[in-house]
Tab-separated table of C-alpha atoms in Angstrom:
chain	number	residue	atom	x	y	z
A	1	UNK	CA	43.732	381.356	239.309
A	2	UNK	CA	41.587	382.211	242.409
A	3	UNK	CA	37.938	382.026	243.622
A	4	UNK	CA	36.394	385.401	243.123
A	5	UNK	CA	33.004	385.174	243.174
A	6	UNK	CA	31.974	383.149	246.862
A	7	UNK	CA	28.619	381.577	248.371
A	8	UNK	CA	28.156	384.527	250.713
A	9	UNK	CA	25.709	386.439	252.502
A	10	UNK	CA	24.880	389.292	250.615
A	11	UNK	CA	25.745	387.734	247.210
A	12	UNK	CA	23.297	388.809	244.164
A	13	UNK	CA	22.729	385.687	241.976
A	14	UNK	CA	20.864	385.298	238.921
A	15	UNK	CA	18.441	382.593	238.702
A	16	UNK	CA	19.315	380.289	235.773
A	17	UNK	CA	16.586	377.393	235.653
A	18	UNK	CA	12.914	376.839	236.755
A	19	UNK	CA	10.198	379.188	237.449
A	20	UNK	CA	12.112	382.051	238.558
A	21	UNK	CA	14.798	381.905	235.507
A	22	UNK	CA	16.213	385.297	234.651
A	23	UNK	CA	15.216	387.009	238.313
A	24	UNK	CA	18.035	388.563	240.506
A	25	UNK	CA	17.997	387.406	243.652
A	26	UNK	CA	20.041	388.068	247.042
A	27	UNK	CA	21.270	384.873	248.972
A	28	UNK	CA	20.161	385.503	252.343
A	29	UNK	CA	21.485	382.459	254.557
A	30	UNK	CA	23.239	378.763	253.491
A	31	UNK	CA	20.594	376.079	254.725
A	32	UNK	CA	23.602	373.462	253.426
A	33	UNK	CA	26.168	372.437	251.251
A	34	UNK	CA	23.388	372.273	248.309
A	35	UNK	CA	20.965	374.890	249.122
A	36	UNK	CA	20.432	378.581	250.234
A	37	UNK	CA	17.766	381.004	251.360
A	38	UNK	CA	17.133	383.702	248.822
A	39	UNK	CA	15.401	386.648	248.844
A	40	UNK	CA	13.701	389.236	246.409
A	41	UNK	CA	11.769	392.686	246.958
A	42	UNK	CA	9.795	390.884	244.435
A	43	UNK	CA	9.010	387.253	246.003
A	44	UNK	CA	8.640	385.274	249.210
A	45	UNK	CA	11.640	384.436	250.556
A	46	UNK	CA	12.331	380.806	250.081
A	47	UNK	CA	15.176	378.262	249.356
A	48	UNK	CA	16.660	377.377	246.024
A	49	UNK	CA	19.758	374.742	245.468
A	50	UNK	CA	22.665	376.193	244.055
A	51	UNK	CA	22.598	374.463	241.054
A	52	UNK	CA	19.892	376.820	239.682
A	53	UNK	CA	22.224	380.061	240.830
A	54	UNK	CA	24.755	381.402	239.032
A	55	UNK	CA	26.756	383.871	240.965
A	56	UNK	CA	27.613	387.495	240.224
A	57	UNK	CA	29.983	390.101	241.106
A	58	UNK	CA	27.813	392.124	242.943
A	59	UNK	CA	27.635	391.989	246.822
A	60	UNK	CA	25.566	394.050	249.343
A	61	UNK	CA	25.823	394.407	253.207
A	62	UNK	CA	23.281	392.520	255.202
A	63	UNK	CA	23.378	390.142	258.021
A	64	UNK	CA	22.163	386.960	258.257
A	65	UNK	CA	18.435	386.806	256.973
A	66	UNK	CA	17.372	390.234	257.264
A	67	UNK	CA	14.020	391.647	257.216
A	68	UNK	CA	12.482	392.509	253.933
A	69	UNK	CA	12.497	395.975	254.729
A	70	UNK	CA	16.051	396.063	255.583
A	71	UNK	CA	16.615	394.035	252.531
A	72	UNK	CA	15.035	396.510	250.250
A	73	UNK	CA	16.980	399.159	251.944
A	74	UNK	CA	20.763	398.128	251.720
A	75	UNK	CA	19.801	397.024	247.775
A	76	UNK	CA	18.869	400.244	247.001
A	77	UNK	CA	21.910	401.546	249.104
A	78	UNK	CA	24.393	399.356	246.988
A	79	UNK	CA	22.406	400.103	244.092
A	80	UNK	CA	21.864	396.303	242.476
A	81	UNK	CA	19.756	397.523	239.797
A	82	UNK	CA	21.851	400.130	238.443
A	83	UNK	CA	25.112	398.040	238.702
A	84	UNK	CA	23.458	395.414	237.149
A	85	UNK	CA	22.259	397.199	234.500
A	86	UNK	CA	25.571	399.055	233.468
A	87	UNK	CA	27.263	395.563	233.880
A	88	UNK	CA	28.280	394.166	230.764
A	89	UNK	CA	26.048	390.697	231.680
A	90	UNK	CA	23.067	393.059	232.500
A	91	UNK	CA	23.327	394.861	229.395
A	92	UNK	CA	23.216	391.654	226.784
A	93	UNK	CA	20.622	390.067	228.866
A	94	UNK	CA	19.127	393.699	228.777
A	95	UNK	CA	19.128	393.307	224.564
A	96	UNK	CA	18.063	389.754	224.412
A	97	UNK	CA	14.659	390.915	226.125
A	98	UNK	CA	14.178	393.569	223.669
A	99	UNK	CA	15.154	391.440	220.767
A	100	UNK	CA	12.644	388.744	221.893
A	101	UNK	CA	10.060	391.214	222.053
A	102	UNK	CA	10.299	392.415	218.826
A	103	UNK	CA	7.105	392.567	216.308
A	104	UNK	CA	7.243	392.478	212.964
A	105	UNK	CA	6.670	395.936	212.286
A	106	UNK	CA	9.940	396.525	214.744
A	107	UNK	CA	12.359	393.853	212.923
A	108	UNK	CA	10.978	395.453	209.668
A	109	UNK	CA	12.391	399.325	210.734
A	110	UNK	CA	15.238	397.267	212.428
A	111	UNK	CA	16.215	395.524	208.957
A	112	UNK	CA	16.200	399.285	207.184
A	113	UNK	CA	18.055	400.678	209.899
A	114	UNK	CA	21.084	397.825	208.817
A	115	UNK	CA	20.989	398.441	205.252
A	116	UNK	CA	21.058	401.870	205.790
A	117	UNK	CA	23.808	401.539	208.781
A	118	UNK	CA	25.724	398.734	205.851
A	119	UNK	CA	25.599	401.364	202.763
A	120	UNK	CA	26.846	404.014	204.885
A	121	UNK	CA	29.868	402.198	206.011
A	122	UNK	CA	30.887	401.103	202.491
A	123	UNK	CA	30.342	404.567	201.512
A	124	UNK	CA	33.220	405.236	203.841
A	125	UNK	CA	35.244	402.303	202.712
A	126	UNK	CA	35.239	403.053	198.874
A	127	UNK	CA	36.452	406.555	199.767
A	128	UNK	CA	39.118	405.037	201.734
A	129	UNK	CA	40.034	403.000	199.050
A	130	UNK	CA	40.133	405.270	196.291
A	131	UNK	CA	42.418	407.591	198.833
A	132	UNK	CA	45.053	404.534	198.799
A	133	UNK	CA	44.869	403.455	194.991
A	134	UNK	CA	45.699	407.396	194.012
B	1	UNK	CA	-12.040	364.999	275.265
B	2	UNK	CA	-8.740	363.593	274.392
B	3	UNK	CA	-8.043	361.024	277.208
B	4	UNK	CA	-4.906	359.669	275.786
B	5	UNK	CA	-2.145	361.680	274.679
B	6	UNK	CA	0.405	359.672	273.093
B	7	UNK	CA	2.552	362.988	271.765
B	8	UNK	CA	5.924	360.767	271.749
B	9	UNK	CA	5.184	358.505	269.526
B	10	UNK	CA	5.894	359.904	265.760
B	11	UNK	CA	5.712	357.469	262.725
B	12	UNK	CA	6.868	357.121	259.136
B	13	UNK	CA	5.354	354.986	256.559
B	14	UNK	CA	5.418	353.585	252.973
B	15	UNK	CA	7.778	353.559	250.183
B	16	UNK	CA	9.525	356.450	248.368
B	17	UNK	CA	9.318	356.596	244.958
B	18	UNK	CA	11.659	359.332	243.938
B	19	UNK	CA	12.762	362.409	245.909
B	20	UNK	CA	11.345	364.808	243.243
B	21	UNK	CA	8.046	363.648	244.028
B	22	UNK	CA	7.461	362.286	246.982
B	23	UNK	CA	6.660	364.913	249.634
B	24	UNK	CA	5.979	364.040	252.923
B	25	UNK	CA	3.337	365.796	254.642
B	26	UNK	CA	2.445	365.365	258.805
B	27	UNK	CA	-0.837	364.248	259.826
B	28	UNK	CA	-2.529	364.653	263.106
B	29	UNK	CA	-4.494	361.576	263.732
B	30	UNK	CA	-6.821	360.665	266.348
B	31	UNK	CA	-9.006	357.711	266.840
B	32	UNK	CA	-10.260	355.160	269.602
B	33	UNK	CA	-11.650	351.234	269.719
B	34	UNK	CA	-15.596	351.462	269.237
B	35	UNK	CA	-17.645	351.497	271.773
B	36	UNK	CA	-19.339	348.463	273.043
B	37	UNK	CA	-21.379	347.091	275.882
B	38	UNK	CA	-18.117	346.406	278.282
B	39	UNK	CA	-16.928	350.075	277.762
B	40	UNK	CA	-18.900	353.224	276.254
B	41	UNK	CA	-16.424	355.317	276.336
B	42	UNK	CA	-13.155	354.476	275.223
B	43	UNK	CA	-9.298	356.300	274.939
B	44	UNK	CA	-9.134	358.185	272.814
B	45	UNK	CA	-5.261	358.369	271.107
B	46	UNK	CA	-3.611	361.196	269.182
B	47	UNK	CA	-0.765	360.497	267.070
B	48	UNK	CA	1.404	362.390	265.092
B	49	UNK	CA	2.104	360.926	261.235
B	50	UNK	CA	4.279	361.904	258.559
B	51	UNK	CA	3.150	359.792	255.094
B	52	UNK	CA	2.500	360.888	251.413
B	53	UNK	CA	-1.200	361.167	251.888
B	54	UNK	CA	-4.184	360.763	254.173
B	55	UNK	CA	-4.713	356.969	253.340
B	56	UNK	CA	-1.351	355.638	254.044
B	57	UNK	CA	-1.608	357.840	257.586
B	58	UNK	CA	-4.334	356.320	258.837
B	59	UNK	CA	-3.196	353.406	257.975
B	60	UNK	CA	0.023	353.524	259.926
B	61	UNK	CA	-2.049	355.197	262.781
B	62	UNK	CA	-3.665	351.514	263.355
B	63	UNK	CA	-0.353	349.293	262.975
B	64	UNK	CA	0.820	351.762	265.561
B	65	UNK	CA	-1.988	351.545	267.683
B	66	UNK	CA	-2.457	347.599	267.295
B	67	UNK	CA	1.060	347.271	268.454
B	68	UNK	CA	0.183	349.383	271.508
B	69	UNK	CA	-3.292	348.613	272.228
B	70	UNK	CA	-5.818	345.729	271.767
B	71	UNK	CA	-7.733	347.484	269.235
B	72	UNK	CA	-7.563	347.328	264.897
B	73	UNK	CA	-9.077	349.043	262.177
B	74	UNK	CA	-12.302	346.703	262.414
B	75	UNK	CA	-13.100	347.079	265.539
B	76	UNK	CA	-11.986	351.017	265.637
B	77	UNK	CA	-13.172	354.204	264.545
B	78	UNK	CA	-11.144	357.255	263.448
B	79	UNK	CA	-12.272	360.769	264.938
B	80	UNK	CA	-10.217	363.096	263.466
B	81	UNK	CA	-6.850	363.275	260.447
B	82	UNK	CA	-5.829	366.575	260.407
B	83	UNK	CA	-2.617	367.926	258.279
B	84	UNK	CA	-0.246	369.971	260.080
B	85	UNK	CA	1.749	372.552	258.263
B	86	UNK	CA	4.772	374.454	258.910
B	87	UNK	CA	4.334	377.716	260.941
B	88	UNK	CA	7.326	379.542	259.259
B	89	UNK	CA	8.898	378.330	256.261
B	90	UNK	CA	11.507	381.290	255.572
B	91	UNK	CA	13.272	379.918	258.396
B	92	UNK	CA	16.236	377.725	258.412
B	93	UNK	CA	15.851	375.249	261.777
B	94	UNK	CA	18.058	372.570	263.010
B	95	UNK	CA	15.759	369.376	263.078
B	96	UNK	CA	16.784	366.506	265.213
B	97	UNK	CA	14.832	363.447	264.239
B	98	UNK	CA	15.111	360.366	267.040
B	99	UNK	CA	14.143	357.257	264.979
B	100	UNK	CA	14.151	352.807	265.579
B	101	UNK	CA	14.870	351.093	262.056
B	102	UNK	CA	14.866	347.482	261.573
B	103	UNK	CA	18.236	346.853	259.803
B	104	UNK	CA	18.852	343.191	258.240
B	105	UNK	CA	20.282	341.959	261.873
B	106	UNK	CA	17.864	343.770	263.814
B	107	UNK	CA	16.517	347.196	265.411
B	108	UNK	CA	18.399	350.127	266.483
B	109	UNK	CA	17.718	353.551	267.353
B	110	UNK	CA	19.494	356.110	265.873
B	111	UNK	CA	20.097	360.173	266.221
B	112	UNK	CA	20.221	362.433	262.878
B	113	UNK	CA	20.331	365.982	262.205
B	114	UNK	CA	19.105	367.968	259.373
B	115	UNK	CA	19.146	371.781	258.424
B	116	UNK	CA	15.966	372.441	256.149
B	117	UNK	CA	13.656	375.463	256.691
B	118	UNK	CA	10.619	372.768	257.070
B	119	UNK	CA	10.019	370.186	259.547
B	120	UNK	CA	8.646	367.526	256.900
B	121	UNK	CA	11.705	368.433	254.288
B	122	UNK	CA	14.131	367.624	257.154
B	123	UNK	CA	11.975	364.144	257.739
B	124	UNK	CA	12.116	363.676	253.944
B	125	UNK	CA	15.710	364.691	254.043
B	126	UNK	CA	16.597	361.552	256.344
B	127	UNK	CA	14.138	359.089	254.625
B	128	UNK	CA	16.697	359.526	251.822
B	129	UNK	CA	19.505	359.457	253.871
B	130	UNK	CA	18.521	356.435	255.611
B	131	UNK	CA	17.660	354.487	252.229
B	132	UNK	CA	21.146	356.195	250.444
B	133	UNK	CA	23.508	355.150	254.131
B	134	UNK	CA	21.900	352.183	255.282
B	135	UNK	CA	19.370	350.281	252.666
B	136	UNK	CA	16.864	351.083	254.931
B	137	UNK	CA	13.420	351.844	252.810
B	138	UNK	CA	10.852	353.681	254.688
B	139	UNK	CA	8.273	351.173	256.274
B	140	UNK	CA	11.203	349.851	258.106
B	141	UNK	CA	11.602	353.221	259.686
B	142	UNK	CA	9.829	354.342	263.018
B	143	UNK	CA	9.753	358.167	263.665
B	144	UNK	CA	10.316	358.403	267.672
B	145	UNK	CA	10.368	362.061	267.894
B	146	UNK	CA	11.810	365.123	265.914
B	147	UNK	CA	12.834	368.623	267.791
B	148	UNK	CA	14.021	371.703	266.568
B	149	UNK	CA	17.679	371.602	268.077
B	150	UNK	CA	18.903	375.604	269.133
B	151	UNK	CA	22.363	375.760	267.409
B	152	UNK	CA	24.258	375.290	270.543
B	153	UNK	CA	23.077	371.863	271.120
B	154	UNK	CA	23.397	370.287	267.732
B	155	UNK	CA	25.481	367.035	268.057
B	156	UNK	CA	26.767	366.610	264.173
B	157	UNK	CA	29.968	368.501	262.606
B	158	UNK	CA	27.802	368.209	259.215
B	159	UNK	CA	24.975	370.257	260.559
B	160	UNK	CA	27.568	372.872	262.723
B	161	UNK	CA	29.472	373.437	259.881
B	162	UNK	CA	26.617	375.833	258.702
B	163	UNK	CA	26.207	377.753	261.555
B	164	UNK	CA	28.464	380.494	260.793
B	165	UNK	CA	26.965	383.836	260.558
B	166	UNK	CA	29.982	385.194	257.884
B	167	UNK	CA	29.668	381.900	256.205
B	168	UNK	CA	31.341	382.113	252.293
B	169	UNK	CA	32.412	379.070	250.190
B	170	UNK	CA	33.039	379.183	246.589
B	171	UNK	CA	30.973	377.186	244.149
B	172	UNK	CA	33.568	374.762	242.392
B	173	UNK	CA	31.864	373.047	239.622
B	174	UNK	CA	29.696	375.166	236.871
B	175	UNK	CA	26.983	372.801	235.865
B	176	UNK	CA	26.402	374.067	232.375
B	177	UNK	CA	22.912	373.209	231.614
B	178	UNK	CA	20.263	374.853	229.457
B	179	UNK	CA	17.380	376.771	230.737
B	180	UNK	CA	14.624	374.390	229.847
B	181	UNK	CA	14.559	370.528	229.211
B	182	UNK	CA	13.128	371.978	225.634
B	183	UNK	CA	16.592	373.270	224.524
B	184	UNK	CA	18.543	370.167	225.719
B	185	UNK	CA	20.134	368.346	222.213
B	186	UNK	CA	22.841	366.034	222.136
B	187	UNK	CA	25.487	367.861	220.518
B	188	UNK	CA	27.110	371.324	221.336
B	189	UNK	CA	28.764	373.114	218.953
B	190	UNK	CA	31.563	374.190	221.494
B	191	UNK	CA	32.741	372.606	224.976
B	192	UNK	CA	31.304	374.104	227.889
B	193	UNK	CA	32.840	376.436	230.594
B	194	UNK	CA	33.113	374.818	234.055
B	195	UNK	CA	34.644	377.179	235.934
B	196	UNK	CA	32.437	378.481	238.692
């Protein structure tokens, strides 16, 4: 039972509440015990209180509030984006977009792909079955 | 021509109604007595301001003047209110803020430091702190001067604690709340996860 995932500079965190909900951002410097300076290729850099962060796993190497430039750099170095999105995290939050931007011509060909995917698995499972009764 | 520089003298004004809303905002304000037979050209007095809006500045710029001068809003004029906004706000400063307060036995001065990336968060910062530490609400508060402090001078442990360039604390307490005040509701259907 340990800390693993610390306030740090360098830390990717996920925005959970507000404006910016659902953007990745990387904490760039700790203005106090409630609040830190985060940065985004995609925004101005500006400060956010922890309560709206949630943490991740992922950490790049930068020092204390680097230039945007430099920013942009070591992300693409440690690769955020791809690590995110092979992260198991990434990948549900990945599917919840697509499922919330379904139309109804999508969840239509969605609901035929189930049947179909359900009648071919109890195809499978009445052969089964009729293996163990004989 | 501004005759009379008064670039000490800082004030705060009126009440604060909640944090969430109230942002402070510094004014530039400059104004004189009108002129009259005796003297046709009077001082003119810069002051520096930080209140909610333009109305409630001037109006502290005259019970600051009064107090200094023998001159009021009747028989005075004001030249010039001018807002002054931060120059870099993606940077985190040390702000020392020098302020007098009238407690309930009397006045005293009093040092604070706060770390904000503006200088009017850092005065709104210790507006709170002052009402939360001491019962002091804002109109009892006079703003002497404020000065972005270089790290090696800041007085507080509170404010030093921060200045650590490999700086890593873990977050102890998972507030588990949902993304919009839409989807709040009173009952869960399972108890929440608070670790980190």
């Amino acid at each position: 039972m340990g800390f693993k995932r610390y306030v740090e500079i360098g830390r990717v965190a996920l925005i959970n509440y507000g404006k910016e909900y659902g953007k990745l951002v990387v904490i760039v410097d700790v203005v106090d015990q409630n609040r830190a300076l985060v940065d985004s290729p995609d925004m101005v850099r500006s400060q956010i209180n922890f309560k709206r962060l949630t943490l991740t796993d992922i950490k790049i190497e930068i020092n204390r509030v680097p230039k945007k430039k430099t920013l942009i750099e070591a992300m693409e170095k440690a690769d955020v984006k791809g690590k995110w999105e092979n992260s198991s995290w990434g990948r549900k939050l990945i599917v919840k977009e697509r499922r919330a931007a379904l139309t109804d011509f999508d969840r239509f060909k969605l609901m035929l792909a189930k049947i179909k995917r359900g009648g071919l698995v109890r195809q499978e499972l009445s052969k089964l079955k009729k293996e163990t009764a004989a | 021509m501004i005759e009379g520089l008064f670039v000490g003298l800082l004030i705060g004004s009126i009440c604060v109604f909640s944090f969430l809303f109230v942002q402070y905002h510094q004014y530039q304000v400059v104004g004189r007595a009108l002129p009259t037979e005796s003297d046709g050209h009077p001082k003119i007095y810069r002051m520096k301001l930080w209140n909610t809006n333009e109305v409630r500045a001037k109006s502290k710029f005259w019970y600051f003047l009064r107090k200094l001068k023998k001159v009021k809003k009747s028989n005075g004029q004001i030249l010039a209110i001018n807002e002054i906004f931060e120059k870099n706000p993606t940077k985190i400063n040390n702000y020392g803020i020098w302020l007098r307060y009238q407690s309930r036995t009397g006045y005293h001065n009093m040092y604070k430091e706060f770390r904000d990336t503006t200088l009017n968060g850092a005065v709104e910062q210790m507006y709170s702190e002052m009402a939360s530490r001491h019962r002091v609400r804002s109109p009892c508060i006079q703003i002497i001067k404020t000065a972005t402090i270089p790290a090696k001078l800041c007085k507080r442990e509170s404010t030093k604690q921060f200045h650590n360039s490999k700086i890593k604390f873990p977050l102890v307490f998972k507030k588990v709340r949902p993304p919009t005040r839409k989807l709040k509701t009173t009952y869960k259907a399972s108890r929440p996860n608070l670790f980190v």
